[in-house]
mmCIF file of C-alpha atoms and ligand atoms in Angstrom:
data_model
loop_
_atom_site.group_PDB
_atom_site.id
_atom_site.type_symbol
_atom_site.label_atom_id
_atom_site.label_comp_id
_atom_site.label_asym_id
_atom_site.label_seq_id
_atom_site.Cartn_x
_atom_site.Cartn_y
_atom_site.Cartn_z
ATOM 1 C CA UNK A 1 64.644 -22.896 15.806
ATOM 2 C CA UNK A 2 64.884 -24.079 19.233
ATOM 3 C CA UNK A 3 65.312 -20.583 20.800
ATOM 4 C CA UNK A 4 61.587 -19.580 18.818
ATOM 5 C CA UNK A 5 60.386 -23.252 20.055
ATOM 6 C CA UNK A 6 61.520 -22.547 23.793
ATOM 7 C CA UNK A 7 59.339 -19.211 24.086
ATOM 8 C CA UNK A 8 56.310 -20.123 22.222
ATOM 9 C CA UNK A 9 55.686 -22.706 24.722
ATOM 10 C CA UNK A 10 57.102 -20.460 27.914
ATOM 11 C CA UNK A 11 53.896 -20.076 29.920
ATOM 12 C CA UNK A 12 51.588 -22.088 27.896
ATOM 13 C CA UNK A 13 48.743 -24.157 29.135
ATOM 14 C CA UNK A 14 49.112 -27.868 28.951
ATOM 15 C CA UNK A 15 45.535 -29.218 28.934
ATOM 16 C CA UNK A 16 45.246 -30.948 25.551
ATOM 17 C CA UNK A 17 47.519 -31.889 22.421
ATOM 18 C CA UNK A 18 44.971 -30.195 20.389
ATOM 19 C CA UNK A 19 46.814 -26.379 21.344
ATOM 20 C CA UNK A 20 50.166 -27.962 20.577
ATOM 21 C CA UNK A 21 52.096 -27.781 16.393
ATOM 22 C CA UNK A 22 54.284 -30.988 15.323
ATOM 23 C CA UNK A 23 57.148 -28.951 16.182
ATOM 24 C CA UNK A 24 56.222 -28.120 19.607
ATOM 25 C CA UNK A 25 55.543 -32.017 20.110
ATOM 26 C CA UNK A 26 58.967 -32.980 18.755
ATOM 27 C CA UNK A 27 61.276 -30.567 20.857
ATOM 28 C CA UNK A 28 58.966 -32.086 23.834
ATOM 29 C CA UNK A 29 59.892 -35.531 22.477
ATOM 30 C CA UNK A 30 63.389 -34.274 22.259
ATOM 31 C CA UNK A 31 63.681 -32.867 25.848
ATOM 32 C CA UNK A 32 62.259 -35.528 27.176
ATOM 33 C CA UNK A 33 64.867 -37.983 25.624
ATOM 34 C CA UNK A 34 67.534 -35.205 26.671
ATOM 35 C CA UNK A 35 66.453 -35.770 30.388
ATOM 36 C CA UNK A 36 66.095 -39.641 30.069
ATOM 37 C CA UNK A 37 70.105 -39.686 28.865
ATOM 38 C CA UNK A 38 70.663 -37.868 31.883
ATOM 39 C CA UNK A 39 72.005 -34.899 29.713
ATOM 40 C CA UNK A 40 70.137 -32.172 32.296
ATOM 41 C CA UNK A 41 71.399 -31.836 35.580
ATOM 42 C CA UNK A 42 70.253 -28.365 36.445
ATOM 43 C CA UNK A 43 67.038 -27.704 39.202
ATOM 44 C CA UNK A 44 65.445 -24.995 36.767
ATOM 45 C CA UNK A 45 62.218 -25.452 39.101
ATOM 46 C CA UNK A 46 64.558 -24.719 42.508
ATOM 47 C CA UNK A 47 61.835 -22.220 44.780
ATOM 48 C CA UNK A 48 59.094 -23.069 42.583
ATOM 49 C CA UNK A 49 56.260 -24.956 43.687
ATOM 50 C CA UNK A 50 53.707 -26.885 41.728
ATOM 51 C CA UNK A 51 50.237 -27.492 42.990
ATOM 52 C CA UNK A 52 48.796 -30.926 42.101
ATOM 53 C CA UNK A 53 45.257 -31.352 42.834
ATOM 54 C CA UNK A 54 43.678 -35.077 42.239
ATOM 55 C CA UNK A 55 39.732 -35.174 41.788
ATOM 56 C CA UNK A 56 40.842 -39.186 40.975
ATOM 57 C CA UNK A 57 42.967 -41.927 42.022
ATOM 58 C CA UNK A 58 46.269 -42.054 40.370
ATOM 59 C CA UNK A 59 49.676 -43.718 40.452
ATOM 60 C CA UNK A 60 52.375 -43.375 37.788
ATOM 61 C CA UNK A 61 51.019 -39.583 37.056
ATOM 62 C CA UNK A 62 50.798 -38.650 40.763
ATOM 63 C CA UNK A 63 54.439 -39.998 41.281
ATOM 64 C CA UNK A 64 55.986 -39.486 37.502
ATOM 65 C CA UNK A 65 55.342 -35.467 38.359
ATOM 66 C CA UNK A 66 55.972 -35.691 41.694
ATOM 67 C CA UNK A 67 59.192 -36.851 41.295
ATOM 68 C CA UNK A 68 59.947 -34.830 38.315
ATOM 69 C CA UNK A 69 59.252 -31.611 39.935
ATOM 70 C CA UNK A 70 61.346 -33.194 42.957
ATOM 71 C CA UNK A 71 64.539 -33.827 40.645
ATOM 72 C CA UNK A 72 64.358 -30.150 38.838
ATOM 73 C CA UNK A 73 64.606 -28.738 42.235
ATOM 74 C CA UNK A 74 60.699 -27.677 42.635
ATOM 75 C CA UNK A 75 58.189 -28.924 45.687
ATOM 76 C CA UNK A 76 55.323 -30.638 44.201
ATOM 77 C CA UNK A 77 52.614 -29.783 46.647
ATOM 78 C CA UNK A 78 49.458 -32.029 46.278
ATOM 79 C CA UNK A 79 46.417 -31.220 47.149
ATOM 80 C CA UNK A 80 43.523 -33.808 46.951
ATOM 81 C CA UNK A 81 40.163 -32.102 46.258
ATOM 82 C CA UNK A 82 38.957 -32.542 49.335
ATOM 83 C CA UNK A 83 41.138 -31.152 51.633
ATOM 84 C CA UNK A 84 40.420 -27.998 49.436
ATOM 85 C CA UNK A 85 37.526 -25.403 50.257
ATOM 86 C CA UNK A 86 36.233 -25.793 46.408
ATOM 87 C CA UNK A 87 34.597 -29.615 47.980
ATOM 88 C CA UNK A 88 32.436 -27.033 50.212
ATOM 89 C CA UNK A 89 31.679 -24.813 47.026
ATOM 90 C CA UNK A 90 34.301 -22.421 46.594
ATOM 91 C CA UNK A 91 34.823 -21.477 42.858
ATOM 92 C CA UNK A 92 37.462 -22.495 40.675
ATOM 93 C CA UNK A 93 38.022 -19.210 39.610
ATOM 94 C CA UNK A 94 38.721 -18.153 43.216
ATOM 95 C CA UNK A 95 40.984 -21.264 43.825
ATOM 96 C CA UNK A 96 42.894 -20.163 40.223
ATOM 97 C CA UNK A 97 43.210 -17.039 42.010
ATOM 98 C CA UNK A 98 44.142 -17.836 44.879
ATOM 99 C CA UNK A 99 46.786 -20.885 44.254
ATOM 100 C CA UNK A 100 48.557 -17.931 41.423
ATOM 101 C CA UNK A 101 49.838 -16.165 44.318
ATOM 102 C CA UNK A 102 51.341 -18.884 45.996
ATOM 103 C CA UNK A 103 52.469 -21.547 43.409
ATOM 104 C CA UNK A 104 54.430 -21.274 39.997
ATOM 105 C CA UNK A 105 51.790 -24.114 38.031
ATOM 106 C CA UNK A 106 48.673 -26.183 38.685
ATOM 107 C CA UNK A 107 48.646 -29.574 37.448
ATOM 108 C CA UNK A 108 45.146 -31.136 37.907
ATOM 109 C CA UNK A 109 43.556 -34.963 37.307
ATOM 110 C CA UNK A 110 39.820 -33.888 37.419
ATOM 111 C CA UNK A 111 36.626 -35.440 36.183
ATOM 112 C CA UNK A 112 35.401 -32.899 33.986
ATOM 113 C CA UNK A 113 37.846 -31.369 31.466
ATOM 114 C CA UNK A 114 35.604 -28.012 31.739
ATOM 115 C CA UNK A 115 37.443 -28.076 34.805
ATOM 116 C CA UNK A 116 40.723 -27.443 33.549
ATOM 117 C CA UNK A 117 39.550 -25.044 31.157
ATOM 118 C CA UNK A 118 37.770 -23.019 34.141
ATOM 119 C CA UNK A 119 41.013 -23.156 35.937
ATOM 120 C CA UNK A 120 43.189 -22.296 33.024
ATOM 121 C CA UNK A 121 40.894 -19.035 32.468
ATOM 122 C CA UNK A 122 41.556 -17.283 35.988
ATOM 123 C CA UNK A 123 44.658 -18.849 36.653
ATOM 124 C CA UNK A 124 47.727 -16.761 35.775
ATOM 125 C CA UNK A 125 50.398 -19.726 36.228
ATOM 126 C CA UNK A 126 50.360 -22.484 33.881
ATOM 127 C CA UNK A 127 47.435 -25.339 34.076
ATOM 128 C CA UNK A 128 48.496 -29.067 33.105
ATOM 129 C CA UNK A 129 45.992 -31.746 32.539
ATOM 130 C CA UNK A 130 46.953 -34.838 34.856
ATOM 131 C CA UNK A 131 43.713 -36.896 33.484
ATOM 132 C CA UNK A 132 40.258 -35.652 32.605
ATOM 133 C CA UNK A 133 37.383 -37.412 30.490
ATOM 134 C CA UNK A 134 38.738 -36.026 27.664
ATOM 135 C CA UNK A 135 42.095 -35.998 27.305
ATOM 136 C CA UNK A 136 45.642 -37.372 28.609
ATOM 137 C CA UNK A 137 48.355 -35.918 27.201
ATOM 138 C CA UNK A 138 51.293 -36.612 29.399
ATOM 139 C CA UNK A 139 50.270 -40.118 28.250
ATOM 140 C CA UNK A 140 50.297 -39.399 24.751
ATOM 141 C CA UNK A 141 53.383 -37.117 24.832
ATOM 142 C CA UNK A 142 55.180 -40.791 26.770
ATOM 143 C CA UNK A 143 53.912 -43.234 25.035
ATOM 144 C CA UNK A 144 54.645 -41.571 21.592
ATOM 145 C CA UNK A 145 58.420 -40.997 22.973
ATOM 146 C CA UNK A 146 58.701 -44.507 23.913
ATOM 147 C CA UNK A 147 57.470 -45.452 19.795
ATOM 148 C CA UNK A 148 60.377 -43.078 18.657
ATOM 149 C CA UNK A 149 62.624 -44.651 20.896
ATOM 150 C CA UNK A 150 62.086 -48.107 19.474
ATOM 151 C CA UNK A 151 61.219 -47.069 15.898
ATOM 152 C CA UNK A 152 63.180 -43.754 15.735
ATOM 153 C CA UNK A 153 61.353 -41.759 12.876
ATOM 154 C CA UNK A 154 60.020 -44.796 10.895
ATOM 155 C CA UNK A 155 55.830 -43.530 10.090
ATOM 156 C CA UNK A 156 53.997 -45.676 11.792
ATOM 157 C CA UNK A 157 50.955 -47.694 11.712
ATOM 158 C CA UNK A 158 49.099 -47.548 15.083
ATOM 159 C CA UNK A 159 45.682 -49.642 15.732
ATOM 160 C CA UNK A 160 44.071 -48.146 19.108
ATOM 161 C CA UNK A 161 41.511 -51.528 20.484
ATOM 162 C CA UNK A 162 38.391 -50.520 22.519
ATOM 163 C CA UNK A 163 37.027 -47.671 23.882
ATOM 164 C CA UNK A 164 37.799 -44.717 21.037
ATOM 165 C CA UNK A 165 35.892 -42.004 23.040
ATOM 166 C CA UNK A 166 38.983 -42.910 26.272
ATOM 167 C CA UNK A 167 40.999 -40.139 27.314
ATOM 168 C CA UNK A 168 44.047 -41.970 26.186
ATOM 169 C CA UNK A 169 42.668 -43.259 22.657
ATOM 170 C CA UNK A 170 41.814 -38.922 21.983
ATOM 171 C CA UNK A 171 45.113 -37.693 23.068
ATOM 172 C CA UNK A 172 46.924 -41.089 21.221
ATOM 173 C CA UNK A 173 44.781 -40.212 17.860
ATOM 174 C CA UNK A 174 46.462 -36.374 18.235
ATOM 175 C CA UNK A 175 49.833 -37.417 18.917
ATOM 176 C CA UNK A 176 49.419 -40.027 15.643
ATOM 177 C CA UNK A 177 48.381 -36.607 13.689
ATOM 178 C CA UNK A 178 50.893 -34.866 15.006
ATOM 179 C CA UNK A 179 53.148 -37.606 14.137
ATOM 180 C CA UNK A 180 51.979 -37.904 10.591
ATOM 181 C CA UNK A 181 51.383 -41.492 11.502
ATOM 182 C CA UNK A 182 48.482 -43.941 9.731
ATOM 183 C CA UNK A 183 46.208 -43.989 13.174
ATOM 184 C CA UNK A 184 43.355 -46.609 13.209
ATOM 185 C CA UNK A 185 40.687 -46.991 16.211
ATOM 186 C CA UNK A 186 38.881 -49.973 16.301
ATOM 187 C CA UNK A 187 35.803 -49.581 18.459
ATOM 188 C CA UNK A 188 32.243 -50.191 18.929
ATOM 189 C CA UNK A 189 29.540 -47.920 17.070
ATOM 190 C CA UNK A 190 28.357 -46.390 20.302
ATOM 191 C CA UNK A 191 32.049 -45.891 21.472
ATOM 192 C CA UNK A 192 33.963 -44.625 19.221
ATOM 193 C CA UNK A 193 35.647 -40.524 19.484
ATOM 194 C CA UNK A 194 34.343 -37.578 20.332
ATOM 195 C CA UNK A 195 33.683 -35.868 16.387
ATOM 196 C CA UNK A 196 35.358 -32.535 17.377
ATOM 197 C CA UNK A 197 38.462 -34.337 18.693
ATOM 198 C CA UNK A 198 38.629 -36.576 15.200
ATOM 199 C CA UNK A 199 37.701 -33.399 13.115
ATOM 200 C CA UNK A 200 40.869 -32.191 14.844
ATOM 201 C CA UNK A 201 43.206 -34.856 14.305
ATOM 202 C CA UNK A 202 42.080 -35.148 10.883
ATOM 203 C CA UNK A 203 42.680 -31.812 9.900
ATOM 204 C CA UNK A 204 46.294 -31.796 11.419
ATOM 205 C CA UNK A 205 47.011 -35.218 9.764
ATOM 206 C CA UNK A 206 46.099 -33.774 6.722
ATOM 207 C CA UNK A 207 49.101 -31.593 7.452
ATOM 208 C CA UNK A 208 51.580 -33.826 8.684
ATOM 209 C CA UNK A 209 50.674 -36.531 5.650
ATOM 210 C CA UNK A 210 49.147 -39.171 8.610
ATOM 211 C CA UNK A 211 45.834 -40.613 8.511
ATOM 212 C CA UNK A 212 43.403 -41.298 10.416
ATOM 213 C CA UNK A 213 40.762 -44.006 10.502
ATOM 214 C CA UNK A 214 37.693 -45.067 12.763
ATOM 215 C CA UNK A 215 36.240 -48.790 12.299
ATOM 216 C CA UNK A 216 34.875 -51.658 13.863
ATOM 217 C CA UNK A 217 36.960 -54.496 13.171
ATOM 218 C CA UNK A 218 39.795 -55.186 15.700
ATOM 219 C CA UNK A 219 41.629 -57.798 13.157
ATOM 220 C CA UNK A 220 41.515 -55.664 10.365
ATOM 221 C CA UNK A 221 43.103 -52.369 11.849
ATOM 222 C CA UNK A 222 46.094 -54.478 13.573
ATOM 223 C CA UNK A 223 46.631 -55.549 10.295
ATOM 224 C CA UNK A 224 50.340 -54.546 9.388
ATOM 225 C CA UNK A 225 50.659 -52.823 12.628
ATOM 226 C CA UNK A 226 53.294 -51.522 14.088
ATOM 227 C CA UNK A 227 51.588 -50.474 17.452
ATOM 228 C CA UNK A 228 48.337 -52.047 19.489
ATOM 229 C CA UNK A 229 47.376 -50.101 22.254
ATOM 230 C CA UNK A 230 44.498 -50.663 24.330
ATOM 231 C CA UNK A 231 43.098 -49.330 27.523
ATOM 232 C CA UNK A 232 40.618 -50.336 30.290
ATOM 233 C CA UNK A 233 37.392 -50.649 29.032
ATOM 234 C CA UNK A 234 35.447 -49.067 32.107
ATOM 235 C CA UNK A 235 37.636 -45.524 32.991
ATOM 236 C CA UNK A 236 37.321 -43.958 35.834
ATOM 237 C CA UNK A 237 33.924 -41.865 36.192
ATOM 238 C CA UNK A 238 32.142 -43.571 33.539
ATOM 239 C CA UNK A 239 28.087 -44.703 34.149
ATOM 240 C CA UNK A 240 27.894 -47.576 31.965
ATOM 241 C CA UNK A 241 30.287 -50.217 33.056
ATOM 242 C CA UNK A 242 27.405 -52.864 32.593
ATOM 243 C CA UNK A 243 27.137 -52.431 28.989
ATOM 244 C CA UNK A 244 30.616 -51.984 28.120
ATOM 245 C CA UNK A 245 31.572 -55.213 29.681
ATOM 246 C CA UNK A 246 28.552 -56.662 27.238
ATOM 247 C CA UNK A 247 29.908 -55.289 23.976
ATOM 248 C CA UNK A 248 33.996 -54.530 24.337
ATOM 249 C CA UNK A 249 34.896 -58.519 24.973
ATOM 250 C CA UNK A 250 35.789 -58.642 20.770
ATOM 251 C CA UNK A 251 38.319 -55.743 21.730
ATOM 252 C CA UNK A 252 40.150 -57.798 23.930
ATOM 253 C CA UNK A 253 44.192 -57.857 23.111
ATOM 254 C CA UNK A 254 45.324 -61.250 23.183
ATOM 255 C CA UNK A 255 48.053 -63.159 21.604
ATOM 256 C CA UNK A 256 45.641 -64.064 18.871
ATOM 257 C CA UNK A 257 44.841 -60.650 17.648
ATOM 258 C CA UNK A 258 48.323 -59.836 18.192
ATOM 259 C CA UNK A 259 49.749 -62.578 15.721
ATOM 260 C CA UNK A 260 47.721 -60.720 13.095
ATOM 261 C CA UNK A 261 49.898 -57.482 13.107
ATOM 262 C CA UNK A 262 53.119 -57.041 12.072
ATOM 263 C CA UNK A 263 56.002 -59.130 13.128
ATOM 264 C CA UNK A 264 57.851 -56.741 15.770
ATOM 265 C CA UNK A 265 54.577 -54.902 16.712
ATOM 266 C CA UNK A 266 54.634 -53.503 19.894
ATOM 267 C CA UNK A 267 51.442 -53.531 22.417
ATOM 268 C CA UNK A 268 50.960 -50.695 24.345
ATOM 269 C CA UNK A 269 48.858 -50.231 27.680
ATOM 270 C CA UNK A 270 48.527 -46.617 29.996
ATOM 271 C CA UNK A 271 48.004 -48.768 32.827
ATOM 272 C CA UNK A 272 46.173 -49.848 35.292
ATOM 273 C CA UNK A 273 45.260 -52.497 32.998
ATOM 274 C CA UNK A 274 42.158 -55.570 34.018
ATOM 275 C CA UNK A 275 43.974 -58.617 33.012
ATOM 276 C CA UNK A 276 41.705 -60.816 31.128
ATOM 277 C CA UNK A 277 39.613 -58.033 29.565
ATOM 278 C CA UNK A 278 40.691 -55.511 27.334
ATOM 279 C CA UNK A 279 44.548 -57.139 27.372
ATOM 280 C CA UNK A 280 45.551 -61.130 28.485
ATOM 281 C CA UNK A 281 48.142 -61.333 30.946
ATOM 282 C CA UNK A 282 50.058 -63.133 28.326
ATOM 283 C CA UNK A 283 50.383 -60.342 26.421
ATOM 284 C CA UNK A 284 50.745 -57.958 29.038
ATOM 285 C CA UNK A 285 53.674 -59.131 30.380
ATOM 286 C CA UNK A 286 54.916 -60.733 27.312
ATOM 287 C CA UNK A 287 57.562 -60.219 24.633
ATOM 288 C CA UNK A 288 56.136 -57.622 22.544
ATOM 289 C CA UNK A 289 54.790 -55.240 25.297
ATOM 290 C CA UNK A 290 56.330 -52.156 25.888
ATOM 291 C CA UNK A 291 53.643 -51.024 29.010
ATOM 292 C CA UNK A 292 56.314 -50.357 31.579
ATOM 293 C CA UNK A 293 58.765 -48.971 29.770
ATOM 294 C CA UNK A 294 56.035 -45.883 29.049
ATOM 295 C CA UNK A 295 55.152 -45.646 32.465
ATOM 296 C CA UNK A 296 59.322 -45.046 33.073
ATOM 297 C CA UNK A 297 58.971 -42.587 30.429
ATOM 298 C CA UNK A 298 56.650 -40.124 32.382
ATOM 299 C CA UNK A 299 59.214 -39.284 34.499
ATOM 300 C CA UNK A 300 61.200 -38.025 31.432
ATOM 301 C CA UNK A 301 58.408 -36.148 29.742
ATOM 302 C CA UNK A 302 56.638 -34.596 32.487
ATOM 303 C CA UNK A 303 60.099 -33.373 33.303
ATOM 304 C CA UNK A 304 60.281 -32.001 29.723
ATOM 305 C CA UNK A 305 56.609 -29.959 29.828
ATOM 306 C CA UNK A 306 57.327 -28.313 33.167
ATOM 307 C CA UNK A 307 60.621 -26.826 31.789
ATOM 308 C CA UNK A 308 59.092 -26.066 28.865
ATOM 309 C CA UNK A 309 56.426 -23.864 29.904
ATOM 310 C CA UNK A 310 58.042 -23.011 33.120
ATOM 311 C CA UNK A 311 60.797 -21.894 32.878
ATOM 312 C CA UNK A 312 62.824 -19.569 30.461
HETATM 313 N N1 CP B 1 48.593 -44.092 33.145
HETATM 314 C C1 CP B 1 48.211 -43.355 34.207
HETATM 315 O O1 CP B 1 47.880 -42.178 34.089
HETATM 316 O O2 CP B 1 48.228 -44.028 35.386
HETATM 317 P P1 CP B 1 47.709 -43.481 36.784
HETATM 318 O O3 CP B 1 46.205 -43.443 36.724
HETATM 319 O O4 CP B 1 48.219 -44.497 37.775
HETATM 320 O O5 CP B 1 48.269 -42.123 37.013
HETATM 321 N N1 NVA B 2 41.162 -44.264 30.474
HETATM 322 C C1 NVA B 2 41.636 -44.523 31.813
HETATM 323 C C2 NVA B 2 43.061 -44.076 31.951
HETATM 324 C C3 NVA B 2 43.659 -44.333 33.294
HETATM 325 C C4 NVA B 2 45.079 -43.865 33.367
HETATM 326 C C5 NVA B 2 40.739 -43.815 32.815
HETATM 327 O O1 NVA B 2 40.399 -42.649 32.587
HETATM 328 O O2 NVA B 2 40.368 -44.421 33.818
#
């Protein structure tokens, strides 16, 4: 099973959880909880090197990977975009080119997830999505390990508050499907997910026996929940940080909306959070929030993806 698991993934692209099967997910869950035990010692990344090009600001994914490639023996080599000749109009498919003869992966955080796939199509290395617009799935792939590890395999009920067309609420609603998990977004009308990435999860939920839901009331999806998660309301990149702040303010996560789920729920943040919008500081450093205890886990899972699809 695992030996089948281990080289369907050798190579593979990781730009969205869309690509990836339940079971593919779980051994990543697995690994990842293998590596946070400290049950893997070995450097399978020793002489590899990892580009990791940032079109964006970043802090737990720039230094979760670069410390992950760091501890499997690898050089994470990072390369902001503009100390790159693509900021003076070289191609991405040259740079794919190019980078593929020196470096074993490319790990990018870029604004446009057509990025990533142009980089992924001339690129002969493995291409892993740090961040786009679209998707975050080192998030996902974290902050679904840090559910197991308080709920173990328990099917959850997970209410995602504010923006449902985020990065983090599309790769969250995936790893719910994925999960077989009840998944509920609570969002505006004008912000709520992409169709093609709810088609998605939909379908594979229909698999897995999860379920997934898109309304407008905050109060009613934390209803029996046992997982809030919210993110900023304004992510990086986007044009219309006026109007959000104008209609998200009924998103907020406060202790309030939090008394309404279930007893034990957890609340659950990417970070950088804006205390006092979409989460209270209450809350965020209060008893039922698990927010750094997923950023600790991105150590452990990007750890997991680059020995999964780098190494055999
Ligand atoms: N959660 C997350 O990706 O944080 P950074 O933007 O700091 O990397
Ligand atoms: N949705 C946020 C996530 C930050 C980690 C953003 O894209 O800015």
């Amino acid at each position: 099973m695992s030996r089948s698991l281990r080289r369907s993934l050798l190579g593979r692209n990781f730009l969205s959880l869309v690509d990836y099967s339940p079971e593919e997910f779980r051994y990543l869950i697995r690994l990842s909880m293998d590596y946070k035990l400290g049950r893997r010692s070995e450097e399978p990344l020793k002489g590899k090197t990892v580009a990791l090009i940032f079109e964006k600001p970043s802090t737990r994914t720039r230094v979760s990977i670069s410390v992950a490639i760091n501890e499997l023996g690898g050089y994470p080599l990072e390369l902001p975009i503009k100390a790159l000749q693509v900021s003076r109009g070289e191609t991405l498919k040259d740079t794919a080119l190019v980078l593929s003869r020196y470096v074993h992966a490319i790990a990018a955080r870029v604004k446009k997830h057509e990025t990533l796939i142009e980089l992924a199509r001339w690129a002969d290395i493995p291409v892993i999505n740090m961040l786009s617009d679209k998707f975050h799935p080192l998030q996902a792939l974290a902050d679904v390990m840090t559910m197991k590890e308080i709920f173990e395999d328990k099917k959850l009920k997970v209410a995602f508050v504010g923006d449902g067309g985020a990065n983090t609420s599309h790769s969250l609603m995936l790893a719910s499907a994925l999960q077989g998990y009840h998944h509920v977004v609570a969002c505006p009308p004008e912000y709520q997910p992409d169709p093609s990435v709810l088609d998605r999860a939909e379908e594979i939920a229909s698999r897995t026996g999860g379920l997934i839901e898109v309304i407008e009331d905050p109060k009613k999806a934390v209803k029996q929940a046992n997982v809030i998660y919210t993110d900023t309301w304004v992510s990086m990149g986007v044009p219309d940080a006026e109007r959000r702040m104008e209609v998200f303010p009924p998103y907020q996560v406060n202790k309030t909306l939090v008394s309404l789920a279930e007893r034990h729920v957890i609340v659950m943040h990417c970070q950088p959070w804006f205390l006092g919008q979409e989460i209270t500081e209450e809350v965020a450093y209060g008893p039922h929030s698990v927010a750094f205890e997923q950023a600790e886990n991105r150590l452990h899972t990007a750890k997991a993806v680059l020995r999964a699809i780098m190494v055999p």
